[in-house]
mmCIF file with all atom_site columns, C-alpha atoms in Angstrom:
data_model
loop_
_atom_site.group_PDB
_atom_site.id
_atom_site.type_symbol
_atom_site.label_atom_id
_atom_site.label_alt_id
_atom_site.label_comp_id
_atom_site.label_asym_id
_atom_site.label_entity_id
_atom_site.label_seq_id
_atom_site.pdbx_PDB_ins_code
_atom_site.Cartn_x
_atom_site.Cartn_y
_atom_site.Cartn_z
_atom_site.occupancy
_atom_site.B_iso_or_equiv
_atom_site.pdbx_formal_charge
_atom_site.auth_seq_id
_atom_site.auth_comp_id
_atom_site.auth_asym_id
_atom_site.auth_atom_id
_atom_site.pdbx_PDB_model_num
ATOM 1   C CA . MET B 1 1   ? 0.017   0.076  -0.022 1.00 65.00 ? 16  MET B CA 1
ATOM 2   C CA . SER B 1 2   ? 1.223   3.435  -0.847 1.00 75.00 ? 17  SER B CA 1
ATOM 3   C CA . PHE B 1 3   ? 0.098   6.782  0.259  1.00 83.00 ? 18  PHE B CA 1
ATOM 4   C CA . ASN B 1 4   ? 0.439   10.407 -0.897 1.00 89.00 ? 19  ASN B CA 1
ATOM 5   C CA . ALA B 1 5   ? 2.039   12.575 1.866  1.00 92.00 ? 20  ALA B CA 1
ATOM 6   C CA . LEU B 1 6   ? 0.633   15.886 2.626  1.00 93.00 ? 21  LEU B CA 1
ATOM 7   C CA . SER B 1 7   ? 2.640   18.884 1.582  1.00 95.00 ? 22  SER B CA 1
ATOM 8   C CA . ASP B 1 8   ? 4.873   20.555 4.046  1.00 96.00 ? 23  ASP B CA 1
ATOM 9   C CA . ALA B 1 9   ? 2.629   23.558 3.937  1.00 96.00 ? 24  ALA B CA 1
ATOM 10  C CA . ALA B 1 10  ? -0.426  21.291 4.898  1.00 95.00 ? 25  ALA B CA 1
ATOM 11  C CA . LEU B 1 11  ? 1.528   19.636 7.568  1.00 95.00 ? 26  LEU B CA 1
ATOM 12  C CA . ASP B 1 12  ? 2.737   23.059 8.979  1.00 95.00 ? 27  ASP B CA 1
ATOM 13  C CA . GLN B 1 13  ? -0.865  24.355 9.031  1.00 94.00 ? 28  GLN B CA 1
ATOM 14  C CA . LEU B 1 14  ? -2.287  21.234 10.696 1.00 94.00 ? 29  LEU B CA 1
ATOM 15  C CA . PHE B 1 15  ? 0.425   20.451 13.182 1.00 94.00 ? 30  PHE B CA 1
ATOM 16  C CA . ARG B 1 16  ? 3.780   22.220 13.143 1.00 95.00 ? 31  ARG B CA 1
ATOM 17  C CA . GLN B 1 17  ? 2.344   25.873 13.479 1.00 95.00 ? 32  GLN B CA 1
ATOM 18  C CA . ALA B 1 18  ? -1.066  25.019 14.773 1.00 92.00 ? 33  ALA B CA 1
ATOM 19  C CA . ARG B 1 19  ? -1.869  26.506 18.156 1.00 89.00 ? 34  ARG B CA 1
ATOM 20  C CA . THR B 1 20  ? -4.934  27.217 20.329 1.00 86.00 ? 35  THR B CA 1
ATOM 21  C CA . VAL B 1 21  ? -5.955  30.879 19.645 1.00 83.00 ? 36  VAL B CA 1
ATOM 22  C CA . HIS B 1 22  ? -7.517  33.101 22.396 1.00 81.00 ? 37  HIS B CA 1
ATOM 23  C CA . ALA B 1 23  ? -8.805  35.910 20.206 1.00 85.00 ? 38  ALA B CA 1
ATOM 24  C CA . PHE B 1 24  ? -11.097 35.955 17.102 1.00 88.00 ? 39  PHE B CA 1
ATOM 25  C CA . LYS B 1 25  ? -11.750 38.271 14.283 1.00 88.00 ? 40  LYS B CA 1
ATOM 26  C CA . PRO B 1 26  ? -15.081 39.971 14.616 1.00 86.00 ? 41  PRO B CA 1
ATOM 27  C CA . GLU B 1 27  ? -16.572 38.120 11.517 1.00 92.00 ? 42  GLU B CA 1
ATOM 28  C CA . ALA B 1 28  ? -19.710 36.064 11.264 1.00 94.00 ? 43  ALA B CA 1
ATOM 29  C CA . VAL B 1 29  ? -19.484 32.449 10.127 1.00 95.00 ? 44  VAL B CA 1
ATOM 30  C CA . SER B 1 30  ? -22.294 31.397 7.870  1.00 97.00 ? 45  SER B CA 1
ATOM 31  C CA . ASP B 1 31  ? -24.451 28.248 8.453  1.00 97.00 ? 46  ASP B CA 1
ATOM 32  C CA . ALA B 1 32  ? -23.237 27.245 4.973  1.00 97.00 ? 47  ALA B CA 1
ATOM 33  C CA . THR B 1 33  ? -19.608 27.345 6.156  1.00 97.00 ? 48  THR B CA 1
ATOM 34  C CA . LEU B 1 34  ? -20.463 25.302 9.274  1.00 97.00 ? 49  LEU B CA 1
ATOM 35  C CA . ARG B 1 35  ? -22.286 22.662 7.098  1.00 97.00 ? 50  ARG B CA 1
ATOM 36  C CA . GLN B 1 36  ? -19.287 22.571 4.787  1.00 97.00 ? 51  GLN B CA 1
ATOM 37  C CA . LEU B 1 37  ? -16.996 22.039 7.892  1.00 97.00 ? 52  LEU B CA 1
ATOM 38  C CA . TYR B 1 38  ? -19.258 19.240 9.143  1.00 97.00 ? 53  TYR B CA 1
ATOM 39  C CA . GLU B 1 39  ? -19.481 17.600 5.684  1.00 97.00 ? 54  GLU B CA 1
ATOM 40  C CA . LEU B 1 40  ? -15.548 17.563 5.640  1.00 96.00 ? 55  LEU B CA 1
ATOM 41  C CA . PHE B 1 41  ? -14.853 15.916 9.014  1.00 96.00 ? 56  PHE B CA 1
ATOM 42  C CA . LYS B 1 42  ? -18.014 13.883 9.737  1.00 95.00 ? 57  LYS B CA 1
ATOM 43  C CA . TRP B 1 43  ? -16.567 10.504 8.289  1.00 94.00 ? 58  TRP B CA 1
ATOM 44  C CA . GLY B 1 44  ? -13.175 10.731 9.906  1.00 96.00 ? 59  GLY B CA 1
ATOM 45  C CA . PRO B 1 45  ? -12.185 7.194  11.177 1.00 96.00 ? 60  PRO B CA 1
ATOM 46  C CA . THR B 1 46  ? -13.518 6.053  14.451 1.00 97.00 ? 61  THR B CA 1
ATOM 47  C CA . ALA B 1 47  ? -13.653 2.554  15.940 1.00 97.00 ? 62  ALA B CA 1
ATOM 48  C CA . PHE B 1 48  ? -16.052 0.442  13.837 1.00 96.00 ? 63  PHE B CA 1
ATOM 49  C CA . ASN B 1 49  ? -16.973 3.632  12.094 1.00 96.00 ? 64  ASN B CA 1
ATOM 50  C CA . GLY B 1 50  ? -19.251 4.290  15.059 1.00 97.00 ? 65  GLY B CA 1
ATOM 51  C CA . GLN B 1 51  ? -19.367 8.066  14.774 1.00 97.00 ? 66  GLN B CA 1
ATOM 52  C CA . PRO B 1 52  ? -20.748 8.627  18.226 1.00 98.00 ? 67  PRO B CA 1
ATOM 53  C CA . GLY B 1 53  ? -20.036 12.384 18.088 1.00 98.00 ? 68  GLY B CA 1
ATOM 54  C CA . ARG B 1 54  ? -22.922 14.827 18.169 1.00 98.00 ? 69  ARG B CA 1
ATOM 55  C CA . TYR B 1 55  ? -22.562 18.540 17.599 1.00 98.00 ? 70  TYR B CA 1
ATOM 56  C CA . VAL B 1 56  ? -24.343 21.760 18.617 1.00 97.00 ? 71  VAL B CA 1
ATOM 57  C CA . PHE B 1 57  ? -23.149 24.872 16.850 1.00 97.00 ? 72  PHE B CA 1
ATOM 58  C CA . VAL B 1 58  ? -23.667 27.795 19.077 1.00 97.00 ? 73  VAL B CA 1
ATOM 59  C CA . LYS B 1 59  ? -23.810 31.243 17.360 1.00 96.00 ? 74  LYS B CA 1
ATOM 60  C CA . SER B 1 60  ? -26.448 33.594 18.841 1.00 95.00 ? 75  SER B CA 1
ATOM 61  C CA . ALA B 1 61  ? -25.838 35.716 21.902 1.00 94.00 ? 76  ALA B CA 1
ATOM 62  C CA . GLU B 1 62  ? -28.818 34.117 23.467 1.00 96.00 ? 77  GLU B CA 1
ATOM 63  C CA . ALA B 1 63  ? -27.474 30.543 23.027 1.00 96.00 ? 78  ALA B CA 1
ATOM 64  C CA . LYS B 1 64  ? -23.925 31.748 24.191 1.00 95.00 ? 79  LYS B CA 1
ATOM 65  C CA . ALA B 1 65  ? -25.597 33.129 27.378 1.00 96.00 ? 80  ALA B CA 1
ATOM 66  C CA . LYS B 1 66  ? -27.054 29.598 28.037 1.00 96.00 ? 81  LYS B CA 1
ATOM 67  C CA . LEU B 1 67  ? -23.634 27.988 27.620 1.00 96.00 ? 82  LEU B CA 1
ATOM 68  C CA . MET B 1 68  ? -21.745 30.354 30.011 1.00 96.00 ? 83  MET B CA 1
ATOM 69  C CA . PRO B 1 69  ? -22.677 28.623 33.235 1.00 96.00 ? 84  PRO B CA 1
ATOM 70  C CA . ALA B 1 70  ? -21.019 25.519 31.879 1.00 95.00 ? 85  ALA B CA 1
ATOM 71  C CA . LEU B 1 71  ? -17.697 27.114 31.024 1.00 96.00 ? 86  LEU B CA 1
ATOM 72  C CA . SER B 1 72  ? -14.494 27.516 32.949 1.00 95.00 ? 87  SER B CA 1
ATOM 73  C CA . PRO B 1 73  ? -14.036 31.127 33.746 1.00 95.00 ? 88  PRO B CA 1
ATOM 74  C CA . GLY B 1 74  ? -11.023 31.427 31.528 1.00 92.00 ? 89  GLY B CA 1
ATOM 75  C CA . ASN B 1 75  ? -13.085 30.339 28.521 1.00 92.00 ? 90  ASN B CA 1
ATOM 76  C CA . VAL B 1 76  ? -15.804 32.897 28.797 1.00 94.00 ? 91  VAL B CA 1
ATOM 77  C CA . PRO B 1 77  ? -14.005 35.692 26.842 1.00 92.00 ? 92  PRO B CA 1
ATOM 78  C CA . GLN B 1 78  ? -13.274 33.310 23.960 1.00 92.00 ? 93  GLN B CA 1
ATOM 79  C CA . VAL B 1 79  ? -16.749 31.936 23.696 1.00 93.00 ? 94  VAL B CA 1
ATOM 80  C CA . GLU B 1 80  ? -18.138 35.570 23.902 1.00 92.00 ? 95  GLU B CA 1
ATOM 81  C CA . SER B 1 81  ? -15.935 36.725 21.082 1.00 93.00 ? 96  SER B CA 1
ATOM 82  C CA . ALA B 1 82  ? -16.054 33.631 18.891 1.00 94.00 ? 97  ALA B CA 1
ATOM 83  C CA . ALA B 1 83  ? -18.356 33.657 15.840 1.00 95.00 ? 98  ALA B CA 1
ATOM 84  C CA . ALA B 1 84  ? -19.399 30.185 16.614 1.00 96.00 ? 99  ALA B CA 1
ATOM 85  C CA . THR B 1 85  ? -18.739 27.607 19.479 1.00 95.00 ? 100 THR B CA 1
ATOM 86  C CA . VAL B 1 86  ? -19.119 23.920 18.924 1.00 97.00 ? 101 VAL B CA 1
ATOM 87  C CA . ILE B 1 87  ? -20.271 21.618 21.764 1.00 97.00 ? 102 ILE B CA 1
ATOM 88  C CA . VAL B 1 88  ? -19.054 18.112 21.161 1.00 97.00 ? 103 VAL B CA 1
ATOM 89  C CA . ALA B 1 89  ? -21.103 15.423 22.774 1.00 98.00 ? 104 ALA B CA 1
ATOM 90  C CA . TYR B 1 90  ? -21.620 11.711 22.233 1.00 98.00 ? 105 TYR B CA 1
ATOM 91  C CA . ASP B 1 91  ? -24.508 9.402  21.684 1.00 98.00 ? 106 ASP B CA 1
ATOM 92  C CA . THR B 1 92  ? -24.482 6.174  23.525 1.00 98.00 ? 107 THR B CA 1
ATOM 93  C CA . ARG B 1 93  ? -26.901 4.691  21.299 1.00 98.00 ? 108 ARG B CA 1
ATOM 94  C CA . PHE B 1 94  ? -24.331 4.535  18.469 1.00 98.00 ? 109 PHE B CA 1
ATOM 95  C CA . PRO B 1 95  ? -24.018 0.820  18.381 1.00 98.00 ? 110 PRO B CA 1
ATOM 96  C CA . GLU B 1 96  ? -27.610 0.732  16.946 1.00 98.00 ? 111 GLU B CA 1
ATOM 97  C CA . HIS B 1 97  ? -26.043 2.125  13.748 1.00 97.00 ? 112 HIS B CA 1
ATOM 98  C CA . LEU B 1 98  ? -23.136 -0.107 13.485 1.00 97.00 ? 113 LEU B CA 1
ATOM 99  C CA . PRO B 1 99  ? -24.863 -2.674 11.159 1.00 97.00 ? 114 PRO B CA 1
ATOM 100 C CA . THR B 1 100 ? -24.921 -0.037 8.405  1.00 96.00 ? 115 THR B CA 1
ATOM 101 C CA . GLN B 1 101 ? -21.789 1.911  9.501  1.00 94.00 ? 116 GLN B CA 1
ATOM 102 C CA . PHE B 1 102 ? -19.599 -1.191 9.893  1.00 95.00 ? 117 PHE B CA 1
ATOM 103 C CA . PRO B 1 103 ? -21.137 -3.997 7.878  1.00 94.00 ? 118 PRO B CA 1
ATOM 104 C CA . GLY B 1 104 ? -17.951 -6.055 7.918  1.00 93.00 ? 119 GLY B CA 1
ATOM 105 C CA . TYR B 1 105 ? -19.122 -8.138 10.820 1.00 93.00 ? 120 TYR B CA 1
ATOM 106 C CA . ASP B 1 106 ? -21.587 -7.739 13.773 1.00 96.00 ? 121 ASP B CA 1
ATOM 107 C CA . ALA B 1 107 ? -19.720 -5.083 15.761 1.00 96.00 ? 122 ALA B CA 1
ATOM 108 C CA . LYS B 1 108 ? -23.181 -4.199 17.450 1.00 97.00 ? 123 LYS B CA 1
ATOM 109 C CA . ALA B 1 109 ? -22.962 -7.595 19.226 1.00 97.00 ? 124 ALA B CA 1
ATOM 110 C CA . VAL B 1 110 ? -19.753 -6.603 20.827 1.00 97.00 ? 125 VAL B CA 1
ATOM 111 C CA . PHE B 1 111 ? -21.403 -3.760 22.600 1.00 98.00 ? 126 PHE B CA 1
ATOM 112 C CA . ASP B 1 112 ? -24.653 -5.523 23.217 1.00 98.00 ? 127 ASP B CA 1
ATOM 113 C CA . ALA B 1 113 ? -22.655 -8.253 25.067 1.00 98.00 ? 128 ALA B CA 1
ATOM 114 C CA . ASN B 1 114 ? -20.764 -5.740 27.162 1.00 97.00 ? 129 ASN B CA 1
ATOM 115 C CA . PRO B 1 115 ? -22.776 -2.590 27.748 1.00 98.00 ? 130 PRO B CA 1
ATOM 116 C CA . ALA B 1 116 ? -19.981 -1.288 30.064 1.00 98.00 ? 131 ALA B CA 1
ATOM 117 C CA . ILE B 1 117 ? -17.815 -0.422 27.171 1.00 98.00 ? 132 ILE B CA 1
ATOM 118 C CA . VAL B 1 118 ? -20.334 1.659  25.266 1.00 98.00 ? 133 VAL B CA 1
ATOM 119 C CA . GLU B 1 119 ? -19.820 4.891  27.279 1.00 98.00 ? 134 GLU B CA 1
ATOM 120 C CA . PRO B 1 120 ? -16.044 4.843  27.159 1.00 98.00 ? 135 PRO B CA 1
ATOM 121 C CA . ALA B 1 121 ? -16.012 4.093  23.471 1.00 98.00 ? 136 ALA B CA 1
ATOM 122 C CA . ALA B 1 122 ? -18.426 6.799  22.786 1.00 98.00 ? 137 ALA B CA 1
ATOM 123 C CA . PHE B 1 123 ? -16.351 9.326  24.942 1.00 98.00 ? 138 PHE B CA 1
ATOM 124 C CA . ARG B 1 124 ? -13.136 8.274  23.337 1.00 98.00 ? 139 ARG B CA 1
ATOM 125 C CA . ASN B 1 125 ? -14.389 8.309  19.792 1.00 98.00 ? 140 ASN B CA 1
ATOM 126 C CA . SER B 1 126 ? -16.403 11.597 19.997 1.00 98.00 ? 141 SER B CA 1
ATOM 127 C CA . SER B 1 127 ? -13.269 13.187 21.412 1.00 98.00 ? 142 SER B CA 1
ATOM 128 C CA . LEU B 1 128 ? -11.300 11.917 18.367 1.00 98.00 ? 143 LEU B CA 1
ATOM 129 C CA . GLN B 1 129 ? -14.130 13.395 16.268 1.00 98.00 ? 144 GLN B CA 1
ATOM 130 C CA . GLY B 1 130 ? -13.749 16.713 18.014 1.00 97.00 ? 145 GLY B CA 1
ATOM 131 C CA . ALA B 1 131 ? -10.073 16.714 17.171 1.00 97.00 ? 146 ALA B CA 1
ATOM 132 C CA . TYR B 1 132 ? -11.067 16.110 13.432 1.00 97.00 ? 147 TYR B CA 1
ATOM 133 C CA . LEU B 1 133 ? -13.332 19.067 13.567 1.00 97.00 ? 148 LEU B CA 1
ATOM 134 C CA . ILE B 1 134 ? -10.387 21.179 14.942 1.00 94.00 ? 149 ILE B CA 1
ATOM 135 C CA . LEU B 1 135 ? -8.097  20.015 12.118 1.00 94.00 ? 150 LEU B CA 1
ATOM 136 C CA . ALA B 1 136 ? -10.890 20.621 9.526  1.00 95.00 ? 151 ALA B CA 1
ATOM 137 C CA . ALA B 1 137 ? -11.556 24.159 10.730 1.00 91.00 ? 152 ALA B CA 1
#
């Protein structure tokens, strides 16, 4: 198997020069742009292609105000100034979709037989999907 390496410019943008920012330009982000972002990262690889991540895109001042009590105090200024904030959550019912998401074998049975692994798998894989979202953005 061969692969095509990303260019140095792409690797720089994704990894070598990427950093968390604490200030944002005062520019709106359209719903079309957010949909385009979602379409780009939504099928990033996860265990069994389970895709347990669920997303809430928060844009309005009213929605941000509802989010504020859940934030660490140091994150309040960033959320207030960001054009959009994304809540990354997970769905513990993701195994229900495995027969179509991962038709190679009955992966749903793995989770049905051991319900204790569902939540850790959902958390781990939705966190991975959150990272894909960051890279896509």
